[in-house]
Amino acid sequence: MSDFLDPLRQKVLHHLELIYAEIELDLSHTELAEQLIEIMRLEQSSCEPTAHANHWDESEIIMITYGDSIKTDSEKPLNTLHNFLNNHCNDAISSVHILPFFPYSSDDGFAVIDFSSVNESLGDWEDVSAIARDYRLMADLVINHCSSRSFWFENFKQGKHPGSDFFVTASPDDDLDGITRPRTSPLLRETQTLDGTKHVWCTFSHDQVDLDFRNPQVLIEFMRIIRLYIDKGVRIFRLDAVAFLWKKLGTACINLDETHEMIRLIRTLTEHSCEHAMLITETNIPNRENLTYFGNANEAHCIYNFSLPPLLVNTLVTGDCKYLKQWMMSMPPAQNGTAYFNFIASHDGIGLRPAEGLLKDAEIDTLINTMQMFGGRISWRAAQGGMNKAYEINISLIDALQGTVKGPDKWGKERFLCAHAIMLALEGIPGIYVHSMLATGNDYEKLKHTNSNRSINRHQWDYEELTRELGEELSQHRQVFEAMKALIRVRRMQPAFHPNATQFTLHLGEKLFGFWRQSINRRQSMFCIYNISDEVCDLALSDINLIGTDSWKDLISGSVYESLEDVLTLQPYQSLWITNT
């Protein structure tokens, strides 16, 4: 091995020694390190990543979508998606997150049967790579578990390799009460094997069997998978459910030290393999725990800002920004080389665990009741003491924001756009769910068909029908789509909206929410102010300390402010992006 790889070899070796410190392996740490470096082809070509480099700027917008969220009978869904992006979104997004596009058995893709192939009903690897040539591609690394119908699990039951020792097992007699659960199903799945009955660990469902990373062969297989994805054009890896990766009896089996070190190892190998590759951790957990996945800028490049959706929806349906402001002021700025991944809608739902400690129980109860009034469903998790606790709210965002705690009203579209104007301006990288761009409502037919609460926000559009809606002037889908794109186009031109630009919270009362952004070169200031209530509110420009020697303009309305003594009247859910010109 070349001398230039010696520091990398030592770094990989250090990761492995920490991960497997308590486990006796069949091969040495050095041998394992050599295998991983060979799999990632680092002997042939190795990048030297720049510390604290930002792989993004203010133009970065990620669209989140399933491969078949938009379909037509005449072509493969991945081709249809590519056409939709090129024809309707190429001036609005830079990246696309295609949710699991692999063969699967349940959970709309997250019970992966084969990590190395593309679901034939969607297309093939060439279709994936074609999208990757036009947009930075984000893909899921479903790393915690695989399908019970996978080749590995079939081998587990038959006692064959690879797979016979790939899965976590435990005894029903073990003390499992303290283990953190995101679901209400029993943790252990009784499975008949050639070696007798075994009880397999299933964090999520009995069709999603947990992989055992205590076995380094599992790590080896996943590094092969990562290398394949890089070769096919993937540049952003979403580490699905990674907080649960390492299991150790006597602990909560979440956020363990070995899990964090495993992420550091994956980052080291991935970014040396591909200079601009990024890791995003999907950790739907309380805010303080979520922040730890930045590490010291040596774990995730980005973390999902899971507290934002429940706090922002709560703000807009109550007309009170108190809790959102408190959270904003407590959030540390991301170091260069790291960023928050901001979103307010996704294929799952509005997670409630990230609101724990940020919203009072009474506030969460009110939020749940309001969302149920708007047609939402509730998914539950098992909590300690044999109790079930609300885990997430399943609802489309356009329906979630159709009214307030008082009920539906006429301000739904304005409230919805206000939510996105807030998210687009916050420190971090925006991720926008395709059904938010399209103002897709609750899909009760799909919910009825699947009997899965999450299906309510996983509609599949017929491309011809969608095209008609986007061409109809009075269609809410068109109106929202065009308004969203207009906001995004403005956002992408502002240095003050760089994901790492300075941010400070403003104090403008309960009904006006605001914050200040300043570009990294300090040349642009941006005052982002929002009426988050259904009442008309006044704002004195003197209250936000605009510098008198600069000229100021609202980028959304185009209004120019000649006098800093002006008092502005904000209509319900109006947004202002006031910048120096």
XYZ file of C-alpha atoms in Angstrom:
581
model
C 0.000 0.000 0.000
C 1.310 3.449 -0.928
C 2.783 5.689 1.735
C 0.099 8.327 1.185
C -2.454 5.859 2.548
C -0.661 5.321 5.844
C -2.508 8.130 7.733
C -5.823 6.887 6.344
C -5.012 3.321 7.332
C -4.253 4.470 10.876
C -7.459 6.454 11.039
C -9.581 3.515 9.879
C -7.754 1.229 12.294
C -8.490 3.618 15.177
C -12.213 3.618 14.331
C -12.286 -0.182 14.260
C -10.425 -0.548 17.553
C -13.031 1.660 19.251
C -16.026 -0.039 17.623
C -14.920 -3.596 18.326
C -13.107 -2.991 21.611
C -15.368 -5.395 23.507
C -15.751 -8.005 20.746
C -13.397 -10.824 19.836
C -13.124 -10.986 16.038
C -12.071 -13.781 13.711
C -9.731 -11.377 11.908
C -7.456 -8.651 13.211
C -8.385 -4.979 13.151
C -5.566 -4.431 10.684
C -6.882 -7.119 8.328
C -10.370 -5.647 8.539
C -9.031 -2.157 7.800
C -7.200 -3.465 4.738
C -10.373 -5.136 3.449
C -12.434 -1.968 3.829
C -9.825 0.155 2.064
C -9.674 -2.375 -0.773
C -13.489 -2.475 -1.115
C -13.616 1.311 -1.391
C -10.741 1.144 -3.937
C -8.733 3.685 -1.986
C -5.446 2.121 -3.097
C -6.294 3.073 -6.683
C -7.561 6.588 -6.006
C -8.078 8.379 -2.741
C -9.383 11.896 -2.150
C -8.040 13.972 0.703
C -11.144 15.683 2.132
C -10.792 19.300 3.175
C -11.651 19.806 6.828
C -14.728 21.961 7.478
C -15.496 22.353 3.769
C -19.087 23.275 2.940
C -20.362 21.107 0.080
C -23.306 23.479 -0.416
C -24.328 27.096 -0.766
C -27.528 29.145 -0.816
C -28.655 27.525 -4.074
C -28.940 24.066 -2.503
C -32.546 22.810 -2.464
C -33.338 19.108 -2.112
C -36.615 17.631 -3.344
C -37.820 14.512 -1.499
C -39.845 12.016 -3.532
C -40.567 8.378 -4.138
C -39.466 6.995 -7.472
C -43.130 6.521 -8.376
C -44.742 9.577 -6.770
C -45.512 10.644 -10.346
C -46.430 7.932 -12.853
C -47.684 7.335 -16.355
C -48.511 4.128 -18.171
C -46.186 4.886 -21.094
C -42.794 4.800 -19.351
C -40.887 3.702 -16.281
C -41.591 5.827 -13.179
C -37.951 6.916 -12.793
C -38.087 8.278 -16.354
C -41.344 10.060 -15.554
C -39.789 11.548 -12.418
C -36.765 12.702 -14.422
C -39.010 14.336 -17.015
C -41.065 16.074 -14.326
C -37.920 17.444 -12.674
C -36.475 18.691 -15.965
C -39.741 20.140 -17.268
C -41.046 21.754 -14.090
C -38.376 21.996 -11.371
C -34.931 22.491 -12.888
C -34.883 26.169 -11.900
C -35.965 25.394 -8.341
C -33.959 22.403 -7.086
C -30.349 21.287 -7.149
C -30.666 17.831 -5.597
C -33.228 15.064 -5.372
C -33.731 12.485 -2.648
C -35.297 9.409 -4.204
C -36.698 7.358 -1.342
C -35.745 3.641 -1.369
C -35.798 2.471 -4.967
C -34.763 -1.123 -4.254
C -36.820 -4.331 -4.267
C -38.758 -4.420 -0.994
C -41.423 -6.326 0.895
C -43.101 -3.639 3.062
C -42.956 -0.116 4.501
C -42.929 1.459 1.014
C -39.307 0.547 0.423
C -37.744 0.494 3.870
C -37.822 -3.308 4.140
C -35.140 -3.890 1.496
C -34.910 -7.309 -0.143
C -31.857 -6.531 -2.280
C -29.658 -3.486 -1.627
C -27.759 -3.906 -4.885
C -30.517 -3.709 -7.473
C -33.237 -1.289 -8.533
C -36.894 -2.238 -8.182
C -37.865 -3.339 -11.705
C -41.239 -1.628 -11.375
C -39.377 1.713 -11.151
C -36.595 1.256 -13.696
C -32.927 0.292 -13.544
C -29.539 1.631 -12.513
C -29.163 3.564 -15.763
C -32.367 5.468 -14.944
C -30.989 6.271 -11.502
C -27.631 7.360 -12.932
C -29.368 9.539 -15.536
C -31.044 11.525 -12.753
C -27.701 11.690 -10.921
C -26.122 13.331 -13.976
C -28.604 16.229 -13.812
C -29.121 16.562 -10.041
C -27.096 15.725 -6.963
C -28.613 12.423 -5.920
C -29.493 11.483 -2.357
C -30.307 7.849 -1.607
C -31.196 5.852 1.461
C -28.723 3.549 3.102
C -31.229 1.449 5.041
C -28.528 0.359 7.427
C -30.313 -0.864 10.560
C -32.369 -3.672 9.046
C -33.390 -5.554 5.930
C -36.421 -7.491 4.727
C -37.306 -10.862 6.208
C -37.536 -11.971 2.566
C -33.938 -11.019 1.804
C -31.324 -13.527 0.642
C -29.411 -12.894 3.865
C -32.373 -13.770 6.091
C -33.196 -16.858 4.054
C -29.607 -17.956 4.625
C -29.981 -17.171 8.329
C -32.862 -19.611 8.558
C -30.903 -22.240 6.585
C -27.649 -21.731 8.476
C -25.795 -20.681 5.323
C -23.304 -17.929 4.524
C -23.600 -15.053 3.973
C -26.367 -14.348 6.471
C -26.270 -17.114 9.058
C -24.711 -14.710 11.578
C -25.953 -11.386 10.169
C -28.877 -10.781 12.537
C -29.356 -9.757 16.152
C -30.977 -12.372 18.360
C -31.960 -12.320 22.025
C -33.889 -14.391 24.525
C -37.437 -13.562 25.622
C -36.051 -13.995 29.150
C -33.602 -11.104 28.687
C -34.405 -7.788 30.351
C -35.708 -5.811 27.368
C -37.911 -3.291 29.182
C -35.453 -0.390 28.982
C -34.956 -0.597 25.209
C -36.181 2.429 23.274
C -38.928 1.490 20.792
C -40.400 3.485 17.901
C -43.257 0.999 17.445
C -45.776 -0.976 19.502
C -45.082 -4.421 17.972
C -43.148 -7.006 20.043
C -39.390 -6.484 19.815
C -38.544 -10.136 19.153
C -39.746 -12.244 16.229
C -39.861 -15.988 16.773
C -38.161 -17.606 13.792
C -37.685 -21.270 12.957
C -34.197 -22.136 11.705
C -32.291 -25.360 11.029
C -30.604 -24.698 14.388
C -33.941 -24.479 16.188
C -36.130 -21.590 17.290
C -34.433 -18.185 17.435
C -35.800 -14.828 18.494
C -34.751 -12.134 16.052
C -34.550 -8.464 17.016
C -36.998 -6.241 15.083
C -36.845 -2.566 16.058
C -39.537 -1.528 13.569
C -41.623 -4.447 12.293
C -41.357 -8.205 12.057
C -40.680 -7.841 8.339
C -37.704 -5.571 9.131
C -35.066 -7.726 10.820
C -32.173 -5.949 12.512
C -28.661 -6.474 11.187
C -25.852 -7.292 13.621
C -22.941 -4.910 13.098
C -21.064 -6.664 15.871
C -20.222 -9.047 13.037
C -17.671 -7.186 10.840
C -18.902 -9.122 7.794
C -22.063 -6.998 7.936
C -19.922 -3.854 7.856
C -17.974 -5.264 4.914
C -21.186 -5.893 2.976
C -22.439 -2.365 3.598
C -19.184 -0.799 2.453
C -19.592 -2.773 -0.784
C -23.108 -1.325 -1.052
C -21.837 2.235 -0.478
C -19.134 1.766 -3.119
C -21.774 0.557 -5.590
C -24.001 3.545 -4.899
C -21.090 5.950 -5.429
C -20.338 4.280 -8.748
C -23.975 4.749 -9.801
C -23.935 8.474 -8.982
C -25.174 8.755 -5.393
C -23.498 11.650 -3.578
C -25.649 12.067 -0.464
C -26.249 9.081 1.802
C -29.231 9.181 4.148
C -28.415 6.836 7.032
C -31.885 5.554 7.827
C -32.730 4.801 11.488
C -29.020 4.818 12.275
C -29.527 5.721 15.955
C -30.622 2.110 16.622
C -27.659 0.504 14.840
C -25.720 -1.012 17.769
C -27.395 -3.241 20.345
C -26.126 -3.937 23.829
C -28.295 -5.529 26.525
C -28.534 -3.426 29.651
C -28.746 -0.202 27.620
C -31.528 1.629 25.773
C -29.949 0.369 22.514
C -30.052 3.826 20.968
C -27.332 6.462 20.427
C -24.609 4.132 21.699
C -20.931 5.088 21.447
C -20.335 2.312 18.936
C -23.038 3.763 16.688
C -21.368 7.176 16.666
C -17.973 5.627 15.950
C -19.473 3.561 13.120
C -20.749 6.778 11.509
C -17.268 8.289 11.833
C -15.804 5.233 10.128
C -18.343 5.346 7.286
C -17.639 9.046 6.819
C -13.876 8.500 6.712
C -14.132 5.779 4.082
C -16.822 7.517 2.033
C -15.316 10.977 1.808
C -11.886 9.556 0.956
C -13.595 7.622 -1.820
C -15.610 10.558 -3.203
C -14.580 14.109 -2.360
C -18.054 15.658 -2.249
C -19.949 12.703 -0.753
C -22.143 13.607 2.218
C -23.770 11.742 5.089
C -27.160 12.777 6.506
C -28.331 11.027 9.666
C -32.034 10.263 9.981
C -32.435 10.259 13.755
C -36.043 10.891 14.785
C -35.218 11.466 18.451
C -35.325 14.287 21.024
C -33.495 17.426 19.927
C -30.546 17.266 22.340
C -29.743 13.694 21.296
C -30.144 14.547 17.618
C -27.511 17.287 17.817
C -24.864 14.780 18.940
C -24.774 13.291 15.430
C -22.720 16.241 14.211
C -19.927 14.906 16.430
C -17.065 17.364 16.209
C -17.761 17.948 12.517
C -16.573 14.354 11.974
C -19.861 12.415 11.891
C -22.850 13.545 9.820
C -22.362 16.396 7.403
C -26.050 17.152 7.974
C -28.638 16.149 10.553
C -32.379 16.175 10.028
C -33.850 19.126 11.912
C -36.626 16.927 13.291
C -37.889 19.449 15.848
C -38.794 21.989 13.179
C -41.978 20.325 11.778
C -43.908 19.933 15.061
C -42.779 23.318 16.376
C -43.592 25.186 13.184
C -46.984 23.538 12.683
C -47.785 24.214 16.347
C -46.793 27.863 15.876
C -49.052 28.352 12.873
C -52.132 26.615 14.255
C -51.907 28.394 17.637
C -50.788 31.807 16.383
C -48.099 31.871 19.073
C -44.372 31.615 18.253
C -43.143 31.363 21.861
C -41.975 27.735 21.696
C -40.459 28.119 18.240
C -38.436 31.119 19.437
C -37.241 29.307 22.546
C -36.001 26.420 20.420
C -34.353 28.717 17.869
C -32.393 30.503 20.571
C -31.161 27.194 22.002
C -29.892 25.796 18.692
C -26.116 26.053 18.247
C -24.886 27.299 14.877
C -23.589 24.456 12.737
C -19.838 24.438 12.237
C -18.511 24.906 8.726
C -18.574 21.510 7.090
C -21.882 20.696 8.784
C -25.432 21.938 8.270
C -28.972 21.394 9.433
C -31.279 19.642 6.987
C -34.538 21.564 7.326
C -37.877 20.080 6.336
C -41.491 20.441 7.433
C -43.082 17.551 5.550
C -41.879 14.107 4.580
C -43.009 10.656 3.486
C -43.452 9.708 7.148
C -45.222 12.209 9.355
C -44.773 14.964 11.901
C -42.571 13.307 14.515
C -43.495 14.006 18.125
C -40.421 12.617 19.900
C -38.362 15.600 18.673
C -40.909 17.895 20.363
C -40.371 16.256 23.747
C -38.888 18.784 26.133
C -39.699 21.612 23.714
C -43.500 21.564 23.802
C -45.470 20.959 26.976
C -47.611 17.830 27.077
C -50.744 19.985 26.895
C -49.425 21.681 23.746
C -48.725 18.307 22.128
C -52.209 17.092 23.038
C -53.738 20.201 21.464
C -51.613 19.728 18.342
C -52.710 16.089 18.061
C -56.378 17.000 18.492
C -56.123 19.755 15.878
C -54.470 17.463 13.338
C -57.122 14.805 13.922
C -59.758 17.460 13.308
C -58.079 18.059 9.927
C -58.164 14.359 8.999
C -54.798 13.284 10.364
C -53.977 9.929 11.947
C -51.712 9.097 14.878
C -48.993 6.416 14.962
C -47.905 5.091 18.337
C -44.776 3.735 19.994
C -44.243 1.531 23.024
C -43.084 3.493 26.064
C -41.779 2.257 29.401
C -44.307 0.809 31.811
C -46.290 -0.928 29.092
C -47.863 2.343 27.902
C -48.256 3.511 24.315
C -47.290 7.062 23.431
C -47.971 9.133 20.311
C -44.963 8.831 17.986
C -45.970 10.832 14.923
C -48.866 12.588 13.231
C -49.686 11.339 9.744
C -51.176 14.066 7.577
C -50.367 16.012 4.418
C -48.989 19.451 5.188
C -51.537 21.328 3.095
C -54.290 19.737 5.198
C -52.371 20.160 8.463
C -52.325 23.921 7.867
C -55.905 24.331 6.609
C -56.881 26.125 9.822
C -56.015 26.776 13.442
C -56.964 25.254 16.763
C -60.293 27.019 16.198
C -60.973 24.975 13.043
C -60.602 25.347 9.258
C -60.557 28.871 7.837
C -59.894 30.800 4.614
C -56.161 31.268 5.212
C -54.938 27.743 4.437
C -52.857 28.560 1.353
C -51.324 31.645 2.967
C -50.504 29.700 6.132
C -48.911 26.927 4.055
C -46.736 29.370 2.094
C -45.759 31.163 5.301
C -44.500 27.858 6.701
C -42.255 27.360 3.677
C -41.074 30.968 3.668
C -39.879 30.370 7.236
C -38.221 27.046 6.424
C -36.504 28.366 3.295
C -34.918 31.232 5.203
C -33.649 29.335 8.239
C -30.022 28.361 8.768
C -29.561 25.048 6.978
C -30.342 23.239 3.728
C -34.038 23.083 2.747
C -35.642 19.764 1.865
C -39.075 19.982 0.237
C -41.375 16.982 -0.085
C -42.805 16.649 -3.585
C -46.358 16.620 -2.196
C -45.740 19.962 -0.515
C -44.549 21.445 -3.815
C -47.751 20.131 -5.376
C -50.144 20.904 -2.479
C -51.297 17.278 -2.429
C -53.964 16.616 0.181
C -54.660 13.608 2.386
C -54.982 10.421 0.339
C -57.786 8.582 2.119
C -58.152 6.007 -0.674
C -54.558 4.874 -0.316
C -54.933 4.881 3.461
C -57.973 2.632 3.155
C -56.197 0.326 0.719
C -52.996 -0.153 2.741
C -54.373 0.322 6.269
C -51.077 2.094 7.023
C -51.347 5.575 8.519
C -48.295 6.826 6.626
C -50.017 6.169 3.296
C -52.144 9.268 3.859
C -49.220 11.406 2.655
C -47.840 9.094 -0.054
C -50.129 9.870 -2.974
C -49.188 8.803 -6.497
C -49.962 11.336 -9.206
C -50.810 10.430 -12.772
C -48.437 12.635 -14.770
C -51.052 13.665 -17.327
C -53.510 14.599 -14.585
C -50.806 16.507 -12.752
C -49.803 18.346 -15.911
C -53.434 19.417 -16.414
C -53.631 20.670 -12.810
C -50.394 22.624 -13.171
C -51.766 24.244 -16.328
C -55.114 25.241 -14.785
C -54.955 28.827 -13.536
C -57.537 28.339 -10.768
C -56.062 25.058 -9.520
C -54.689 25.240 -5.976
C -51.981 22.803 -7.059
C -50.783 25.274 -9.707
C -51.101 28.304 -7.437
C -49.067 26.723 -4.656
C -46.513 25.207 -7.060
C -45.838 28.540 -8.756
C -45.738 30.439 -5.455
C -43.315 27.886 -3.988
C -41.034 28.106 -7.007
C -41.081 31.897 -6.856
C -39.974 31.811 -3.203
C -37.277 29.261 -3.991
C -35.893 31.270 -6.929
C -35.526 34.329 -4.707
C -33.984 32.276 -1.897
C -31.343 30.711 -4.140
C -29.935 34.133 -5.097
C -29.301 35.428 -1.568
C -25.870 34.972 0.083
C -27.536 35.667 3.444
C -29.407 32.383 2.989
C -26.227 30.314 2.773
C -26.832 27.299 5.058
C -24.010 28.464 7.336
C -24.735 32.204 7.315
C -25.185 33.870 10.709
C -28.620 33.720 12.316
C -30.094 35.567 15.283
C -33.648 35.379 16.643
C -35.656 38.594 16.806
C -38.123 39.420 19.600
C -41.258 40.891 18.078
C -43.976 39.479 20.323
C -46.014 36.290 20.042
C -47.710 36.907 16.682
C -44.681 38.109 14.708
C -41.863 35.615 14.290
C -38.555 36.877 12.989
C -34.838 36.284 12.655
C -31.843 37.997 11.094
C -29.406 36.407 8.663
C -26.065 37.804 7.535
C -23.998 36.486 4.641
C -20.634 34.907 5.369
C -18.861 37.892 3.760
C -21.082 40.221 5.886
C -22.216 42.221 2.853
C -25.867 41.177 2.913
C -28.250 41.404 5.839
C -31.688 39.803 5.736
C -34.530 40.405 8.180
C -37.052 37.559 7.884
C -40.364 38.474 9.499
C -43.630 36.549 9.513
C -47.118 37.158 10.783
C -47.885 33.676 12.119
C -51.430 34.579 13.180
C -54.843 35.035 11.566
C -54.879 38.683 12.658
C -53.516 41.828 11.014
C -50.314 42.945 12.783
C -48.266 46.147 12.657
C -44.478 46.289 12.569
C -42.450 49.479 13.102
C -39.273 49.288 11.022
C -37.514 51.036 13.892
C -38.105 47.883 15.975
C -35.716 45.825 13.868
C -32.790 48.276 13.835
C -32.271 48.694 10.115
C -29.074 50.597 9.313
C -30.038 54.091 8.112
C -27.234 54.364 5.566
C -28.484 51.349 3.595
C -31.504 51.057 1.321
C -33.968 48.312 2.243
C -36.336 46.205 0.168
C -38.720 43.309 0.726
C -37.720 40.632 -1.761
C -41.108 38.899 -1.656
C -43.421 41.849 -2.379
C -40.857 44.114 -4.027
C -41.680 46.984 -1.633
C -38.905 49.535 -1.062
C -38.708 51.281 2.301
C -37.744 54.932 1.989
C -38.150 55.820 5.643
C -37.102 53.758 8.630
C -39.921 55.456 10.550
C -42.496 53.536 8.513
C -44.971 51.222 10.198
C -45.786 48.163 8.104
C -49.131 46.383 8.233
C -48.773 42.621 7.812
C -51.765 40.637 6.645
C -52.419 37.238 8.212
C -49.512 34.869 7.401
C -47.655 37.476 5.346
C -43.900 36.975 5.008
C -41.188 39.608 4.588
C -37.579 39.104 3.462
C -36.144 42.588 4.017
C -32.599 43.056 2.716
C -30.156 45.876 2.131
C -29.815 46.800 -1.544
